[in-house]
Tab-separated table of C-alpha atoms in Angstrom:
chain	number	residue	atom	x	y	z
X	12	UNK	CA	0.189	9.272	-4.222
X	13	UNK	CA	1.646	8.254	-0.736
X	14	UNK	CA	-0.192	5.718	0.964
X	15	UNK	CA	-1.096	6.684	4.449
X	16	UNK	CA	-2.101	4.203	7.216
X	17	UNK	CA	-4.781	5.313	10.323
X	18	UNK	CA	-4.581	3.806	12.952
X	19	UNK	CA	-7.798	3.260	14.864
X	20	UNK	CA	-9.544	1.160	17.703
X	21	UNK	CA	-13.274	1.016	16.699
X	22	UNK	CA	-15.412	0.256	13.658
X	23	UNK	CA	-16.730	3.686	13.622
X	24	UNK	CA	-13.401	4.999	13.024
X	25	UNK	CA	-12.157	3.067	10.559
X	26	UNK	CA	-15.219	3.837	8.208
X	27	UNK	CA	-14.676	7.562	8.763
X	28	UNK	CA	-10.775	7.134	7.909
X	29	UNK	CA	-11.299	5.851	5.009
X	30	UNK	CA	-13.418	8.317	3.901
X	31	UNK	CA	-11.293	10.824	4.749
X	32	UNK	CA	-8.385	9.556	2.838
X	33	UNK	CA	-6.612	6.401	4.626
X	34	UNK	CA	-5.604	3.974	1.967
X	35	UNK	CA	-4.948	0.768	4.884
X	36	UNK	CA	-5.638	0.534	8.410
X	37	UNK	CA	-3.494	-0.798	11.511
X	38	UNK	CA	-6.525	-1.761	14.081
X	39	UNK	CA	-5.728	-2.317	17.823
X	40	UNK	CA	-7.602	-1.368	20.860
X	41	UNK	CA	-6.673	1.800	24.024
X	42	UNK	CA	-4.930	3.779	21.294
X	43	UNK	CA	-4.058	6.124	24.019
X	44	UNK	CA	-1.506	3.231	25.653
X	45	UNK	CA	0.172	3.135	22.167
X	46	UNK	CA	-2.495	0.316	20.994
X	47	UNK	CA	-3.142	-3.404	22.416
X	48	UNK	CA	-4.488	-6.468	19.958
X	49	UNK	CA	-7.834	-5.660	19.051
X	50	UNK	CA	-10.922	-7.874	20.288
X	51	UNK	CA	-12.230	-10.921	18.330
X	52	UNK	CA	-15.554	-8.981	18.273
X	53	UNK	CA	-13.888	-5.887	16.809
X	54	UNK	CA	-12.071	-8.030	14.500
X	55	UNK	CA	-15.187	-9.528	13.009
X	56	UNK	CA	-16.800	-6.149	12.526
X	57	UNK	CA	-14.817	-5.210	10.067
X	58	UNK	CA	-14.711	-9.008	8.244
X	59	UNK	CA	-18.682	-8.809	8.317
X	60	UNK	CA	-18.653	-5.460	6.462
X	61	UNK	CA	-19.611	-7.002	3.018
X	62	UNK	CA	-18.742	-5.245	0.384
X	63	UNK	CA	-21.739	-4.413	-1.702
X	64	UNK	CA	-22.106	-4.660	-6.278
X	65	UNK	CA	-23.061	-1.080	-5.393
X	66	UNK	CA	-19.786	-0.044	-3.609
X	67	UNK	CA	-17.568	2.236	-4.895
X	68	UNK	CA	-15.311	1.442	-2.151
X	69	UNK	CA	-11.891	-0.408	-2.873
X	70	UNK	CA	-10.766	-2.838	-0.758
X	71	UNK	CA	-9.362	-2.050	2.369
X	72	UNK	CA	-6.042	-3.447	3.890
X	73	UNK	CA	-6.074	-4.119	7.629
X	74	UNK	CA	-2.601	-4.651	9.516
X	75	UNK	CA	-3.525	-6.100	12.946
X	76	UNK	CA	-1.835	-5.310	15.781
X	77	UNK	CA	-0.797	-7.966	18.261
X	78	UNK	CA	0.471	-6.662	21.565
X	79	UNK	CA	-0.892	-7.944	24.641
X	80	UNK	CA	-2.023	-5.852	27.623
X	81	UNK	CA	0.738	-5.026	29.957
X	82	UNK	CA	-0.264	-1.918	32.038
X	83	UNK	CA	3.097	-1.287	33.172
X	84	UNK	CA	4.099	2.260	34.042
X	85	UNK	CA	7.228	1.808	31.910
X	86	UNK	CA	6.403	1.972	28.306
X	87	UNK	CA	9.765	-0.448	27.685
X	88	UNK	CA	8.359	-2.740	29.594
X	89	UNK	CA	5.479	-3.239	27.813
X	90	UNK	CA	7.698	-3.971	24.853
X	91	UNK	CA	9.318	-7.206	26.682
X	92	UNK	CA	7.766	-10.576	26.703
X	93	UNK	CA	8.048	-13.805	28.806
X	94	UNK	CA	7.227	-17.043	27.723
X	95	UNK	CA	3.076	-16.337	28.892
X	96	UNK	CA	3.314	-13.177	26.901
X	97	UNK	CA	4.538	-15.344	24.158
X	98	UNK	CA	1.705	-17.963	24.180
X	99	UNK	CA	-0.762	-15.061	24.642
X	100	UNK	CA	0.265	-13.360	21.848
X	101	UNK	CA	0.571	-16.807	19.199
X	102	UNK	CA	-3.353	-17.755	20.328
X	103	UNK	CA	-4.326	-13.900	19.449
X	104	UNK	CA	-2.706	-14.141	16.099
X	105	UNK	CA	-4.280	-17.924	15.373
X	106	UNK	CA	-7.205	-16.531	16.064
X	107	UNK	CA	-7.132	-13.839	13.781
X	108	UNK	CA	-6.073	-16.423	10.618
X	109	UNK	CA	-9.317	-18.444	11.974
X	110	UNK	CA	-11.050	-15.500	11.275
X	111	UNK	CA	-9.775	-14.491	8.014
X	112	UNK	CA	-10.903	-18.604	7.174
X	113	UNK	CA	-14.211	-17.867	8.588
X	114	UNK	CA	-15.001	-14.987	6.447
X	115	UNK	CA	-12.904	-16.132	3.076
X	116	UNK	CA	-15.926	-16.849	1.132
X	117	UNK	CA	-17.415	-13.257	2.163
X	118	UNK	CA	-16.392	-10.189	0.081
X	119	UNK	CA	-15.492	-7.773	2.527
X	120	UNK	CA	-14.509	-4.389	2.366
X	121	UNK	CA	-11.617	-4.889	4.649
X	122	UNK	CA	-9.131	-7.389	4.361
X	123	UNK	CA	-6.335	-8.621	6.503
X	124	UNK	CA	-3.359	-8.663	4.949
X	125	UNK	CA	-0.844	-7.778	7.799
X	126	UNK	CA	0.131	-7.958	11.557
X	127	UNK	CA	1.793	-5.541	13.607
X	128	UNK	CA	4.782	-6.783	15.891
X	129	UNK	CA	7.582	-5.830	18.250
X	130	UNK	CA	9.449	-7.439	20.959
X	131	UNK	CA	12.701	-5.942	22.721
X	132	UNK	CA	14.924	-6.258	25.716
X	133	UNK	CA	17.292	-5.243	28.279
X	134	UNK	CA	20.938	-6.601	27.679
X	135	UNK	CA	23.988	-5.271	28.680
X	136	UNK	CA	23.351	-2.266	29.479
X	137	UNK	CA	21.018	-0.846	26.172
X	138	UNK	CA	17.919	-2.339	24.065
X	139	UNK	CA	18.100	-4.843	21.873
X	140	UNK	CA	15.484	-7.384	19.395
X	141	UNK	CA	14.445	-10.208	21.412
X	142	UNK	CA	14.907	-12.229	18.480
X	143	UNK	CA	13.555	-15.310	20.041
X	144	UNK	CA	10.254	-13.992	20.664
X	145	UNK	CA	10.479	-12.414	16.920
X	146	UNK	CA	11.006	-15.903	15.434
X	147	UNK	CA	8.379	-16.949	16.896
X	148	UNK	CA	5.769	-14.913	16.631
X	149	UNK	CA	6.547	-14.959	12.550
X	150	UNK	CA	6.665	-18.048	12.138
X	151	UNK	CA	3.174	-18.327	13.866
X	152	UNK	CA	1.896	-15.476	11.404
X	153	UNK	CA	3.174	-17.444	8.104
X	154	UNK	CA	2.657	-20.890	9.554
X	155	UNK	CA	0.242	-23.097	6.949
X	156	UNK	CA	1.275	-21.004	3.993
X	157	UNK	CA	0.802	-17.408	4.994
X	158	UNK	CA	1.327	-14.646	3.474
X	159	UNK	CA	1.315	-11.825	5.626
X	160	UNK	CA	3.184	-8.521	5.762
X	161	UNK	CA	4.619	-7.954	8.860
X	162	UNK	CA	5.478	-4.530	10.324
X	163	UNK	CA	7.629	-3.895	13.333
X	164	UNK	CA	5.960	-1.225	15.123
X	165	UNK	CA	7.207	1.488	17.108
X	166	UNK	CA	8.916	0.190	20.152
X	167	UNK	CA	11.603	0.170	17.141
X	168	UNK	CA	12.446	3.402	18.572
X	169	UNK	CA	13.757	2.754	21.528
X	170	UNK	CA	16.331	0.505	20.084
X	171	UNK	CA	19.791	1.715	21.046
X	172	UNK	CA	21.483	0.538	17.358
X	173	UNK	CA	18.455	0.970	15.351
X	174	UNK	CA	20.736	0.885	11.985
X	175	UNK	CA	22.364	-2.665	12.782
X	176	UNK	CA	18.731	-3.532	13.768
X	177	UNK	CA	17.528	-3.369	10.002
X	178	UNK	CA	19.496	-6.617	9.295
X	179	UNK	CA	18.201	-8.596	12.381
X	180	UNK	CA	14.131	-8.051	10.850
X	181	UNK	CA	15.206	-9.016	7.185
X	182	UNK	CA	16.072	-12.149	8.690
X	183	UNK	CA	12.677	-12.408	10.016
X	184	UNK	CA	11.222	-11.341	6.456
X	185	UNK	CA	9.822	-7.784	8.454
X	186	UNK	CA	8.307	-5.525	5.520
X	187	UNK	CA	7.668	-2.519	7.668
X	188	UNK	CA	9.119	-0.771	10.186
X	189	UNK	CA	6.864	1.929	11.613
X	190	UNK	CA	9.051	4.769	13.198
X	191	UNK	CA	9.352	8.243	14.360
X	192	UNK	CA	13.210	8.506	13.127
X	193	UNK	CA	13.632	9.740	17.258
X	194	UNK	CA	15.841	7.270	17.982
X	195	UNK	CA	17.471	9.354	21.435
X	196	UNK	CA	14.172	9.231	23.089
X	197	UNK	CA	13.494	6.757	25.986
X	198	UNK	CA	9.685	6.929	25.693
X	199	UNK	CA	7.539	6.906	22.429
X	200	UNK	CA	6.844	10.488	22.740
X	201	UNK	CA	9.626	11.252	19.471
X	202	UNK	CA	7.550	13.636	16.754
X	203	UNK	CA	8.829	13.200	13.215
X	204	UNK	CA	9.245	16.702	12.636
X	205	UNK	CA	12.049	16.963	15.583
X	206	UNK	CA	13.822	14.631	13.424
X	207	UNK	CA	13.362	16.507	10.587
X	208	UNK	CA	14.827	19.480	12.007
X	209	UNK	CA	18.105	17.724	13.729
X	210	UNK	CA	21.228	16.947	12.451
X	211	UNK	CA	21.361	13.468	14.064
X	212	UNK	CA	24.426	11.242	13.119
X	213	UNK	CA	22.292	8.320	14.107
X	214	UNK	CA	19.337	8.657	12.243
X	215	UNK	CA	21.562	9.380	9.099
X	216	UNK	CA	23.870	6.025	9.720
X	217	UNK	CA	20.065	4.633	9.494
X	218	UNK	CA	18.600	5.785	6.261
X	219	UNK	CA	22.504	5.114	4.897
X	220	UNK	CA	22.176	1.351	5.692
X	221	UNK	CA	18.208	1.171	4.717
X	222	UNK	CA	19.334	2.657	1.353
X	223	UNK	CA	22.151	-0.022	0.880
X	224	UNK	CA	19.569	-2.623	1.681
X	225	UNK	CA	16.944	-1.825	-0.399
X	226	UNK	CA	19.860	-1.760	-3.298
X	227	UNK	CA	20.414	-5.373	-3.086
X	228	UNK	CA	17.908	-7.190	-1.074
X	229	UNK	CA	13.975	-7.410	-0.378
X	230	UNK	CA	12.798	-3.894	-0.078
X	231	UNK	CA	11.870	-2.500	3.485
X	232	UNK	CA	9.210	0.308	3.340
X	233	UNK	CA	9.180	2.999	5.912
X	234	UNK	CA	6.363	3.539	7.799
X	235	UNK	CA	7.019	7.191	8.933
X	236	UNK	CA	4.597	7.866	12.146
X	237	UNK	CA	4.921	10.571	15.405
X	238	UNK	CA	2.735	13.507	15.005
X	239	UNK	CA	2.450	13.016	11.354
X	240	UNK	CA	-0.855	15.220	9.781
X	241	UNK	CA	-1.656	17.373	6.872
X	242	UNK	CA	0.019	20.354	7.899
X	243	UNK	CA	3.217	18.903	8.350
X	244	UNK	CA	3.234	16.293	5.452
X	245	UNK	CA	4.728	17.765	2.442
X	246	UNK	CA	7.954	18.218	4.453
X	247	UNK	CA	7.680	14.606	5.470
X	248	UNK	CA	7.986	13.656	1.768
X	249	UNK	CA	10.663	16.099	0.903
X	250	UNK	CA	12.684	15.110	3.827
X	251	UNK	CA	12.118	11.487	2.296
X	252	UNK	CA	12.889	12.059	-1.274
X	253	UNK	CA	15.781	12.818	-0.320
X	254	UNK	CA	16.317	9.247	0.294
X	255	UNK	CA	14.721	8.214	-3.127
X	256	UNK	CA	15.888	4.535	-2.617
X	257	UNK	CA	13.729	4.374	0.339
X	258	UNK	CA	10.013	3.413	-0.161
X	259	UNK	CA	8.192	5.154	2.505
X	260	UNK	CA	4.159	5.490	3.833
X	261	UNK	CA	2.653	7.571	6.512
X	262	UNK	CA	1.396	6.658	9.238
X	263	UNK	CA	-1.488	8.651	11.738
X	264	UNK	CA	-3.907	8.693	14.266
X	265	UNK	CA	-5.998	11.181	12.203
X	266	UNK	CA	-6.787	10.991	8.625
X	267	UNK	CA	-6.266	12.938	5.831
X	268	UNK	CA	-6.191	13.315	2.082
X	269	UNK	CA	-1.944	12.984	0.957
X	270	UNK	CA	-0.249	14.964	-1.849
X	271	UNK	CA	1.586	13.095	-4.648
């Protein structure tokens, strides 16, 4: 069955996706500004949730994103970092690990076992990985023996060479990359299912090289997201089996039970 994500900003939420069919949650705060890092009290909300002899339940993976709060009427923008962004961002995801230490004795229903990233910039002329930000910001995630997935989240999308991109986050041992496949937009607006319906040279040069990676080196799963819900799912994963090389997930802001 194909794993879907929900994304969500409260408790409340995240209980009610995942009984409505989300197998892992990405949990941030202001959803409607594309997500910020989540608060230490929401954080611990979900470690606290103890998971019961009488539970049912499976254990749920959390991916946690970390994106500080830059109101900027630019959505790029809020997508590059200086070095105060940078410290910001390292003492969120410290204390997230303090918290996962806190509560490691506790059997939880929810368990973090990911972080959400993404850093770009402006150079000559088009958008680009600020890979010094990147480096940093994983190395703080996997620093004292972590082992965290790490997904690149959508500001992937307004890349200008998304393809050659793939190469620059394998460096950085990214997992994930969540993405509408709208890789001509300049906002975050791109649905999946106008990419679905294009015949983009781009976004073909992109599944190409993801396909030739995942041949030969650590596999990088696709985390499809832009509009995705049930309606519109089945041609999701027939657009994507076409790629069978590619592992791929779903990603939404509204749950619901997947097809195999």
């Amino acid at each position: 069955m194909t794993i879907l994500e929900v994304c969500i900003d409260s408790y409340e939420k995240g209980v009610q996706a995942c009984l409505n069919g989300a197998k892992r949650l990405e949990l941030c705060s202001d959803l409607a500004l594309e997500g910020f890092t989540p608060s230490e009290e929401l954080i611990e909300e979900f470690m606290r949730d103890v998971l019961r002899r009488s539970d049912d339940n499976e254990v749920i993976p959390i991916h946690v994103m970390i994106r500080p709060i830059k109101r900027d009427s630019n959505i790029l923008d809020t997508f590059c970092y200086d070095s105060n962004d940078l410290q910001i961002m390292k003492e969120q995801i410290r204390m997230c690990r303090k918290l996962i230490d806190l509560h490691a004795v506790e059997k939880s229903r929810f368990k973090i076992e990911g972080f959400v990233i993404g850093c770009i910039k402006k150079e000559n002329g088009g958008i680009i990985i600020d890979t010094e930000i990147l480096k940093e910001l994983c190395e703080t995630i996997q620093e004292n023996n972590g082992h965290f997935n790490i997904t690149f989240h959508k500001a992937f999308d307004l890349l200008t060479h998304p393809a050659e991109s793939l190469d620059i986050l394998l460096q950085f041992g990214i997992n994930r990359i969540l993405t509408s496949l709208c890789f001509a937009y300049t906002d975050l607006k791109g649905k999946i299912t106008a990419a679905l319906e294009s015949n983009n040279s781009q976004v073909d040069q992109f599944l190409k090289h993801l396909k030739e990676i995942n041949q030969h080196q650590t596999v990088m799963t696709l985390l499809i997201g832009g509009g995705v819900r049930e309606c519109n799912q089945l041609s999701i994963i027939n657009f994507m089996n076409q790629n069978a090389i590619i592992p791929f997930e779903l990603h939404s802001s509204t749950p619901f039970l997947t097809i195999n």
